[in-house]
PDB file of C-alpha atoms in Angstrom:
ATOM      1  CA  MET A   1     -15.037 -27.406   1.796  1.00  0.00           C
ATOM      2  CA  ASN A   2     -15.245 -24.536   4.245  1.00  0.00           C
ATOM      3  CA  ILE A   3     -18.764 -23.710   5.392  1.00  0.00           C
ATOM      4  CA  ALA A   4     -18.726 -19.858   2.747  1.00  0.00           C
ATOM      5  CA  GLU A   5     -18.309 -22.795   0.091  1.00  0.00           C
ATOM      6  CA  THR A   6     -21.121 -24.841   0.876  1.00  0.00           C
ATOM      7  CA  ILE A   7     -23.692 -22.161   1.032  1.00  0.00           C
ATOM      8  CA  LEU A   8     -23.129 -20.417  -1.828  1.00  0.00           C
ATOM      9  CA  SER A   9     -22.501 -23.554  -4.423  1.00  0.00           C
ATOM     10  CA  THR A  10     -26.181 -24.228  -2.745  1.00  0.00           C
ATOM     11  CA  GLY A  11     -28.019 -21.578  -6.181  1.00  0.00           C
ATOM     12  CA  ASP A  12     -28.149 -21.571  -9.046  1.00  0.00           C
ATOM     13  CA  ASP A  13     -26.737 -18.447 -10.619  1.00  0.00           C
ATOM     14  CA  THR A  14     -30.223 -16.751 -11.515  1.00  0.00           C
ATOM     15  CA  ALA A  15     -31.947 -17.653  -8.386  1.00  0.00           C
ATOM     16  CA  VAL A  16     -32.317 -15.255  -5.484  1.00  0.00           C
ATOM     17  CA  ALA A  17     -29.780 -15.576  -2.610  1.00  0.00           C
ATOM     18  CA  MET A  18     -31.313 -12.789  -0.442  1.00  0.00           C
ATOM     19  CA  PHE A  19     -33.673 -10.063  -0.030  1.00  0.00           C
ATOM     20  CA  TYR A  20     -32.834  -6.764   1.170  1.00  0.00           C
ATOM     21  CA  ARG A  21     -34.993  -3.771   1.648  1.00  0.00           C
ATOM     22  CA  ASP A  22     -36.683  -3.753  -2.456  1.00  0.00           C
ATOM     23  CA  THR A  23     -33.675  -5.225  -3.954  1.00  0.00           C
ATOM     24  CA  ALA A  24     -32.738  -8.903  -5.055  1.00  0.00           C
ATOM     25  CA  ILE A  25     -29.440 -10.309  -4.805  1.00  0.00           C
ATOM     26  CA  THR A  26     -28.765 -13.192  -7.167  1.00  0.00           C
ATOM     27  CA  TYR A  27     -26.553 -16.227  -5.964  1.00  0.00           C
ATOM     28  CA  ARG A  28     -24.388 -14.883  -9.076  1.00  0.00           C
ATOM     29  CA  GLU A  29     -23.907 -11.553  -7.651  1.00  0.00           C
ATOM     30  CA  LEU A  30     -23.413 -13.390  -4.321  1.00  0.00           C
ATOM     31  CA  ARG A  31     -20.363 -15.561  -5.204  1.00  0.00           C
ATOM     32  CA  GLN A  32     -18.867 -12.529  -7.337  1.00  0.00           C
ATOM     33  CA  ALA A  33     -18.778  -9.993  -4.374  1.00  0.00           C
ATOM     34  CA  VAL A  34     -17.693 -12.479  -2.186  1.00  0.00           C
ATOM     35  CA  GLY A  35     -14.703 -14.032  -3.889  1.00  0.00           C
ATOM     36  CA  ARG A  36     -13.792 -10.261  -4.667  1.00  0.00           C
ATOM     37  CA  LEU A  37     -13.824  -9.513  -0.936  1.00  0.00           C
ATOM     38  CA  ALA A  38     -12.404 -12.570   0.066  1.00  0.00           C
ATOM     39  CA  GLY A  39      -9.140 -11.893  -2.142  1.00  0.00           C
ATOM     40  CA  SER A  40      -9.288  -8.656  -1.128  1.00  0.00           C
ATOM     41  CA  LEU A  41      -8.353  -9.584   2.453  1.00  0.00           C
ATOM     42  CA  LEU A  42      -6.037 -12.034   0.937  1.00  0.00           C
ATOM     43  CA  ALA A  43      -4.514  -9.380  -0.777  1.00  0.00           C
ATOM     44  CA  ARG A  44      -4.100  -7.020   1.726  1.00  0.00           C
ATOM     45  CA  GLY A  45      -1.805  -9.590   3.644  1.00  0.00           C
ATOM     46  CA  HIS A  46      -4.439 -11.779   5.579  1.00  0.00           C
ATOM     47  CA  VAL A  47      -3.061 -15.283   6.276  1.00  0.00           C
ATOM     48  CA  LYS A  48      -5.467 -18.287   7.235  1.00  0.00           C
ATOM     49  CA  GLY A  49      -6.772 -17.858  11.006  1.00  0.00           C
ATOM     50  CA  ASP A  50      -6.602 -14.442  11.128  1.00  0.00           C
ATOM     51  CA  ARG A  51      -9.428 -12.482  12.714  1.00  0.00           C
ATOM     52  CA  ILE A  52     -11.334 -10.116  10.927  1.00  0.00           C
ATOM     53  CA  GLY A  53     -13.893  -7.719  12.934  1.00  0.00           C
ATOM     54  CA  LEU A  54     -17.473  -7.459  11.436  1.00  0.00           C
ATOM     55  CA  TRP A  55     -19.411  -4.158  12.909  1.00  0.00           C
ATOM     56  CA  SER A  56     -22.667  -3.853  10.617  1.00  0.00           C
ATOM     57  CA  GLU A  57     -26.571  -4.068  11.310  1.00  0.00           C
ATOM     58  CA  ASN A  58     -28.000  -7.388   9.065  1.00  0.00           C
ATOM     59  CA  SER A  59     -27.504  -6.381   5.746  1.00  0.00           C
ATOM     60  CA  PRO A  60     -25.822  -7.536   2.423  1.00  0.00           C
ATOM     61  CA  PHE A  61     -22.456  -6.381   4.097  1.00  0.00           C
ATOM     62  CA  PHE A  62     -23.039  -8.061   6.501  1.00  0.00           C
ATOM     63  CA  VAL A  63     -23.826 -11.461   4.867  1.00  0.00           C
ATOM     64  CA  VAL A  64     -20.633 -10.693   1.868  1.00  0.00           C
ATOM     65  CA  SER A  65     -18.542  -9.649   4.713  1.00  0.00           C
ATOM     66  CA  TYR A  66     -18.770 -12.515   6.849  1.00  0.00           C
ATOM     67  CA  LEU A  67     -19.054 -14.821   3.903  1.00  0.00           C
ATOM     68  CA  ALA A  68     -15.294 -13.523   2.195  1.00  0.00           C
ATOM     69  CA  THR A  69     -13.656 -13.849   5.507  1.00  0.00           C
ATOM     70  CA  ILE A  70     -14.633 -17.078   5.515  1.00  0.00           C
ATOM     71  CA  ARG A  71     -14.238 -17.764   1.904  1.00  0.00           C
ATOM     72  CA  ALA A  72     -10.453 -16.292   2.167  1.00  0.00           C
ATOM     73  CA  GLY A  73      -9.460 -18.963   5.575  1.00  0.00           C
ATOM     74  CA  LEU A  74      -9.409 -16.837   7.927  1.00  0.00           C
ATOM     75  CA  VAL A  75     -12.030 -16.091  11.253  1.00  0.00           C
ATOM     76  CA  ALA A  76     -14.962 -13.439  11.424  1.00  0.00           C
ATOM     77  CA  VAL A  77     -15.588 -11.870  14.182  1.00  0.00           C
ATOM     78  CA  PRO A  78     -18.818  -9.839  14.414  1.00  0.00           C
ATOM     79  CA  PHE A  79     -19.731  -7.982  17.260  1.00  0.00           C
ATOM     80  CA  PRO A  80     -22.746  -6.705  18.750  1.00  0.00           C
ATOM     81  CA  THR A  81     -23.344  -3.002  18.055  1.00  0.00           C
ATOM     82  CA  ASP A  82     -24.545  -1.740  20.771  1.00  0.00           C
ATOM     83  CA  LEU A  83     -20.963  -2.524  22.553  1.00  0.00           C
ATOM     84  CA  CYS A  84     -19.606  -0.151  24.842  1.00  0.00           C
ATOM     85  CA  GLN A  85     -15.907   1.030  24.182  1.00  0.00           C
ATOM     86  CA  ASP A  86     -13.849  -0.939  26.935  1.00  0.00           C
ATOM     87  CA  THR A  87     -15.633  -4.052  25.887  1.00  0.00           C
ATOM     88  CA  PHE A  88     -14.662  -3.468  22.038  1.00  0.00           C
ATOM     89  CA  GLU A  89     -11.095  -2.720  23.777  1.00  0.00           C
ATOM     90  CA  LYS A  90     -10.983  -6.443  25.189  1.00  0.00           C
ATOM     91  CA  ILE A  91     -12.848  -8.361  22.413  1.00  0.00           C
ATOM     92  CA  VAL A  92     -10.053  -6.419  19.791  1.00  0.00           C
ATOM     93  CA  GLY A  93      -7.381  -7.497  22.270  1.00  0.00           C
ATOM     94  CA  ASP A  94      -7.900 -10.978  23.084  1.00  0.00           C
ATOM     95  CA  ALA A  95      -9.016 -11.576  19.178  1.00  0.00           C
ATOM     96  CA  GLY A  96      -6.025 -10.012  18.551  1.00  0.00           C
ATOM     97  CA  ILE A  97      -7.977  -8.692  15.787  1.00  0.00           C
ATOM     98  CA  ARG A  98      -6.361  -5.555  12.975  1.00  0.00           C
ATOM     99  CA  GLU A  99      -8.368  -5.027  10.791  1.00  0.00           C
ATOM    100  CA  MET A 100     -12.747  -5.228  10.911  1.00  0.00           C
ATOM    101  CA  PHE A 101     -15.326  -4.503   8.411  1.00  0.00           C
ATOM    102  CA  VAL A 102     -18.209  -1.218   9.277  1.00  0.00           C
ATOM    103  CA  SER A 103     -20.882  -0.601   7.586  1.00  0.00           C
ATOM    104  CA  LYS A 104     -21.386   3.204   6.634  1.00  0.00           C
ATOM    105  CA  ARG A 105     -23.985   4.111   9.619  1.00  0.00           C
ATOM    106  CA  PHE A 106     -20.989   2.743  12.240  1.00  0.00           C
ATOM    107  CA  PHE A 107     -17.958   4.038  10.486  1.00  0.00           C
ATOM    108  CA  ASN A 108     -17.985   7.523  12.215  1.00  0.00           C
ATOM    109  CA  PRO A 109     -18.971   6.818  15.746  1.00  0.00           C
ATOM    110  CA  LEU A 110     -16.445   3.848  15.570  1.00  0.00           C
ATOM    111  CA  ARG A 111     -13.553   5.209  14.488  1.00  0.00           C
ATOM    112  CA  PRO A 112     -11.792   6.954  17.273  1.00  0.00           C
ATOM    113  CA  TRP A 113     -11.942   3.609  19.187  1.00  0.00           C
ATOM    114  CA  ALA A 114     -10.974   2.294  16.294  1.00  0.00           C
ATOM    115  CA  GLU A 115      -7.596   4.351  16.471  1.00  0.00           C
ATOM    116  CA  LYS A 116      -7.022   4.169  19.657  1.00  0.00           C
ATOM    117  CA  ALA A 117      -7.115   0.316  20.000  1.00  0.00           C
ATOM    118  CA  GLY A 118      -5.065   0.445  16.960  1.00  0.00           C
ATOM    119  CA  VAL A 119      -7.205  -1.485  13.972  1.00  0.00           C
ATOM    120  CA  THR A 120      -7.960  -0.371  10.690  1.00  0.00           C
ATOM    121  CA  LEU A 121     -12.091  -0.259   9.500  1.00  0.00           C
ATOM    122  CA  LEU A 122     -13.125  -1.379   6.068  1.00  0.00           C
ATOM    123  CA  ALA A 123     -16.055   0.977   4.434  1.00  0.00           C
ATOM    124  CA  GLU A 124     -18.771  -0.613   3.035  1.00  0.00           C
ATOM    125  CA  PRO A 125     -19.058   0.243  -0.072  1.00  0.00           C
ATOM    126  CA  GLY A 126     -22.083   0.451  -1.826  1.00  0.00           C
ATOM    127  CA  LEU A 127     -24.387  -2.205  -2.662  1.00  0.00           C
ATOM    128  CA  GLU A 128     -23.479  -1.916  -6.252  1.00  0.00           C
ATOM    129  CA  GLN A 129     -20.134  -1.850  -5.696  1.00  0.00           C
ATOM    130  CA  MET A 130     -20.181  -5.464  -3.511  1.00  0.00           C
ATOM    131  CA  THR A 131     -22.487  -6.939  -6.383  1.00  0.00           C
ATOM    132  CA  GLY A 132     -20.605  -4.817  -9.519  1.00  0.00           C
ATOM    133  CA  GLU A 133     -24.051  -4.666 -11.244  1.00  0.00           C
ATOM    134  CA  ALA A 134     -26.780  -1.900 -10.990  1.00  0.00           C
ATOM    135  CA  ALA A 135     -29.300  -3.013  -7.824  1.00  0.00           C
ATOM    136  CA  ARG A 136     -32.329  -4.584  -9.603  1.00  0.00           C
ATOM    137  CA  PRO A 137     -35.903  -3.635  -7.852  1.00  0.00           C
ATOM    138  CA  MET A 138     -37.030  -7.179  -5.911  1.00  0.00           C
ATOM    139  CA  PRO A 139     -39.694  -9.919  -8.805  1.00  0.00           C
ATOM    140  CA  GLU A 140     -42.976  -9.576  -7.541  1.00  0.00           C
ATOM    141  CA  ILE A 141     -44.092 -13.226  -6.137  1.00  0.00           C
ATOM    142  CA  ASP A 142     -47.513 -14.628  -7.227  1.00  0.00           C
ATOM    143  CA  ALA A 143     -49.207 -15.129  -4.417  1.00  0.00           C
TER     144      ALA A 143
END
């Protein structure tokens, strides 16, 4: 069992795994999103130990991408979002990154760097696509 499996096995299906802005995401939704994305990485031909970059602000996309990468037996390589191009290219080259998850906010600015470095960018889907359900409002918390 890897750390992603340990984290995902802790909550009841209907328990809230994370809050993001005004949305609550349950453990069931998180498990499903991580499972789909991990399967997608393996279907893309990745094998145990491959390194997958991750360029995103803190968000459900970051959490799902990170956990899915680990769940698939791959190595997640998160990038600080304030890097310069030279540092990006060095990390990509040293780590042997072929693909990386990128949030919507950073996709277009990062595209020229990725093309130059030979890295395929995997764009952030919408929250509904990640969880497979319509985003639900965050529940009220009793004080």
